[in-house]
Amino acid sequence: MQERSPSASLIITEVRETLGEAWLPRIYRERVLPLRTRSHRIRAATKKAAVEIQHTLLGIELKVGKHRISCPDLTTARYLAIFARVGCTEVAVPYDITKIARLADELESSWHRMLLLVDHLTGTRGDSFRTRVRGAIIGEARQEVEAAGAGAAVPQFNQNTKQRQRRPAE
């Protein structure tokens, strides 16, 4: 009797469980959203638009399909590229630029591990099945990130400017 191969939903569940805390939407919810952030809109022509980071004379640009997004630095471009690959249209970007690099590393690692796990778990199946599973898991990640939200357009600042009261001279 021939053993039946796992279905797409079982593979997706296994990938999520294997990644655990390294699941991309979980990193976004638990490590990005608690920070002070600003929302950033990513205009993508299609969900499967090509995403690339370009170094131009004017600086760093993220090219998503036919649209170009000017980025202040390479780490912000890397951070936004991950969410553009997932197909998100709006994400939260940490206001503190010193935190973006570590988050971009973690998110990129999660993205690549997710795709490698899908390739590994669908190794004996055909390319069409692998593509279907990959699309389904990316769609699930996109839904979770969009459900978490992108935060406010402008970060909240502490407006406490109360000056210390001077002591009277003795």
Short mmCIF file of C-alpha atoms in Angstrom, two decimals:
data_model
loop_
_atom_site.label_atom_id
_atom_site.label_comp_id
_atom_site.label_asym_id
_atom_site.label_seq_id
_atom_site.Cartn_x
_atom_site.Cartn_y
_atom_site.Cartn_z
CA MET A 1 0.00 0.00 0.00
CA GLN A 2 1.35 3.41 -1.00
CA GLU A 3 1.78 6.11 1.65
CA ARG A 4 -0.13 9.30 0.92
CA SER A 5 1.79 12.58 0.68
CA PRO A 6 0.80 15.37 3.06
CA SER A 7 -1.69 17.97 1.84
CA ALA A 8 -0.90 21.64 1.36
CA SER A 9 -2.63 22.65 4.60
CA LEU A 10 -0.60 20.09 6.59
CA ILE A 11 2.63 21.38 5.08
CA ILE A 12 1.67 24.98 5.92
CA THR A 13 0.89 23.98 9.51
CA GLU A 14 4.20 22.13 9.77
CA VAL A 15 6.15 25.13 8.43
CA ARG A 16 4.45 27.45 10.95
CA GLU A 17 5.14 25.08 13.83
CA THR A 18 8.74 24.52 12.77
CA LEU A 19 9.41 28.26 12.56
CA GLY A 20 7.70 28.95 15.90
CA GLU A 21 8.94 32.31 17.17
CA ALA A 22 10.72 32.91 13.86
CA TRP A 23 7.39 32.99 11.93
CA LEU A 24 7.46 36.29 10.02
CA PRO A 25 4.07 37.66 11.19
CA ARG A 26 4.94 36.74 14.78
CA ILE A 27 8.20 38.72 14.60
CA TYR A 28 6.21 41.63 13.19
CA ARG A 29 3.55 41.48 15.94
CA GLU A 30 5.87 40.85 18.88
CA ARG A 31 9.02 42.79 17.99
CA VAL A 32 8.00 45.58 15.59
CA LEU A 33 4.55 46.75 16.68
CA PRO A 34 5.42 47.31 20.37
CA LEU A 35 8.07 49.85 19.25
CA ARG A 36 7.32 53.44 18.31
CA THR A 37 6.60 53.15 14.60
CA ARG A 38 5.26 55.02 11.61
CA SER A 39 3.18 53.45 8.88
CA HIS A 40 4.65 53.14 5.43
CA ARG A 41 2.70 52.43 2.25
CA ILE A 42 4.16 50.06 -0.33
CA ARG A 43 2.57 50.45 -3.74
CA ALA A 44 2.70 47.11 -5.50
CA ALA A 45 1.24 46.66 -8.97
CA THR A 46 0.54 42.97 -8.34
CA LYS A 47 1.02 40.54 -5.50
CA LYS A 48 3.77 38.76 -7.47
CA ALA A 49 5.63 41.89 -8.52
CA ALA A 50 9.42 41.65 -8.75
CA VAL A 51 11.13 43.28 -5.75
CA GLU A 52 14.67 44.60 -5.96
CA ILE A 53 16.87 47.09 -4.15
CA GLN A 54 18.63 49.54 -6.44
CA HIS A 55 21.56 51.83 -5.73
CA THR A 56 21.11 55.01 -7.75
CA LEU A 57 22.87 58.36 -7.91
CA LEU A 58 20.12 59.78 -5.71
CA GLY A 59 20.41 57.06 -3.05
CA ILE A 60 18.73 53.74 -2.33
CA GLU A 61 15.46 52.81 -4.01
CA LEU A 62 13.17 49.85 -3.59
CA LYS A 63 11.65 48.82 -6.89
CA VAL A 64 8.36 46.92 -6.55
CA GLY A 65 7.08 46.03 -9.99
CA LYS A 66 7.11 49.33 -11.88
CA HIS A 67 6.98 51.52 -8.76
CA ARG A 68 10.04 52.95 -7.04
CA ILE A 69 10.17 53.86 -3.38
CA SER A 70 12.95 56.14 -2.18
CA CYS A 71 14.54 54.81 1.02
CA PRO A 72 16.78 56.70 3.44
CA ASP A 73 19.23 53.81 3.78
CA LEU A 74 19.91 50.20 2.80
CA THR A 75 18.50 48.68 6.00
CA THR A 76 15.14 50.38 5.54
CA ALA A 77 15.07 49.16 1.93
CA ARG A 78 15.83 45.59 3.11
CA TYR A 79 13.10 45.86 5.76
CA LEU A 80 10.48 47.11 3.28
CA ALA A 81 11.55 44.59 0.62
CA ILE A 82 10.54 41.69 2.86
CA PHE A 83 7.01 43.01 3.23
CA ALA A 84 6.83 43.85 -0.48
CA ARG A 85 7.72 40.20 -1.26
CA VAL A 86 4.95 39.07 1.08
CA GLY A 87 2.57 41.40 -0.79
CA CYS A 88 1.69 43.79 2.04
CA THR A 89 0.52 47.25 1.03
CA GLU A 90 1.08 48.98 4.36
CA VAL A 91 3.48 48.14 7.21
CA ALA A 92 4.86 49.66 10.39
CA VAL A 93 8.47 50.87 10.22
CA PRO A 94 10.34 51.44 13.49
CA TYR A 95 11.05 55.11 14.07
CA ASP A 96 14.39 54.32 15.73
CA ILE A 97 16.67 53.52 12.78
CA THR A 98 19.13 51.65 14.99
CA LYS A 99 16.54 48.88 15.48
CA ILE A 100 15.69 48.38 11.82
CA ALA A 101 18.89 46.47 10.91
CA ARG A 102 18.38 43.71 13.49
CA LEU A 103 14.69 43.40 12.60
CA ALA A 104 15.50 43.28 8.89
CA ASP A 105 18.00 40.46 9.56
CA GLU A 106 15.44 38.48 11.56
CA LEU A 107 12.68 39.03 8.98
CA GLU A 108 14.94 38.08 6.05
CA SER A 109 16.06 34.97 7.90
CA SER A 110 12.44 34.04 8.59
CA TRP A 111 11.49 34.62 4.94
CA HIS A 112 14.29 32.41 3.60
CA ARG A 113 13.73 29.69 6.21
CA MET A 114 10.03 29.64 5.33
CA LEU A 115 10.76 29.17 1.62
CA LEU A 116 13.44 26.54 2.29
CA LEU A 117 11.07 24.58 4.51
CA VAL A 118 8.39 24.65 1.83
CA ASP A 119 10.90 23.42 -0.75
CA HIS A 120 12.13 20.70 1.61
CA LEU A 121 8.66 19.47 2.59
CA THR A 122 7.39 19.44 -1.00
CA GLY A 123 10.60 17.94 -2.43
CA THR A 124 9.05 14.79 -3.91
CA ARG A 125 5.97 16.56 -5.25
CA GLY A 126 5.67 18.46 -8.51
CA ASP A 127 6.51 22.09 -9.19
CA SER A 128 2.85 23.11 -9.41
CA PHE A 129 2.16 21.73 -5.92
CA ARG A 130 5.25 23.51 -4.54
CA THR A 131 4.12 26.77 -6.14
CA ARG A 132 0.61 26.35 -4.71
CA VAL A 133 1.94 25.71 -1.18
CA ARG A 134 4.38 28.61 -1.44
CA GLY A 135 1.60 30.95 -2.57
CA ALA A 136 -0.70 29.73 0.21
CA ILE A 137 1.85 30.24 2.97
CA ILE A 138 2.82 33.68 1.66
CA GLY A 139 -0.87 34.57 1.52
CA GLU A 140 -1.34 33.44 5.11
CA ALA A 141 1.66 35.51 6.24
CA ARG A 142 0.29 38.54 4.35
CA GLN A 143 -3.13 38.20 6.01
CA GLU A 144 -1.59 37.98 9.48
CA VAL A 145 0.64 41.03 8.93
CA GLU A 146 -2.24 43.07 7.52
CA ALA A 147 -4.50 41.98 10.38
CA ALA A 148 -1.86 43.19 12.87
CA GLY A 149 -2.01 46.64 11.24
CA ALA A 150 0.51 49.26 10.27
CA GLY A 151 0.19 51.62 13.20
CA ALA A 152 -0.11 55.37 13.06
CA ALA A 153 1.14 57.44 10.12
CA VAL A 154 3.14 59.61 12.53
CA PRO A 155 4.81 58.16 15.64
CA GLN A 156 3.71 59.20 19.09
CA PHE A 157 6.13 61.48 20.89
CA ASN A 158 6.35 62.19 24.58
CA GLN A 159 5.20 65.78 24.84
CA ASN A 160 6.27 66.19 28.46
CA THR A 161 8.30 69.39 28.41
CA LYS A 162 7.71 70.38 31.98
CA GLN A 163 10.76 72.16 33.35
CA ARG A 164 12.12 71.48 36.80
CA GLN A 165 11.16 74.06 39.29
CA ARG A 166 14.10 75.94 40.76
CA ARG A 167 14.65 75.90 44.45
CA PRO A 168 14.61 79.29 46.13
CA ALA A 169 18.07 80.61 47.04
CA GLU A 170 18.92 80.23 50.69
#
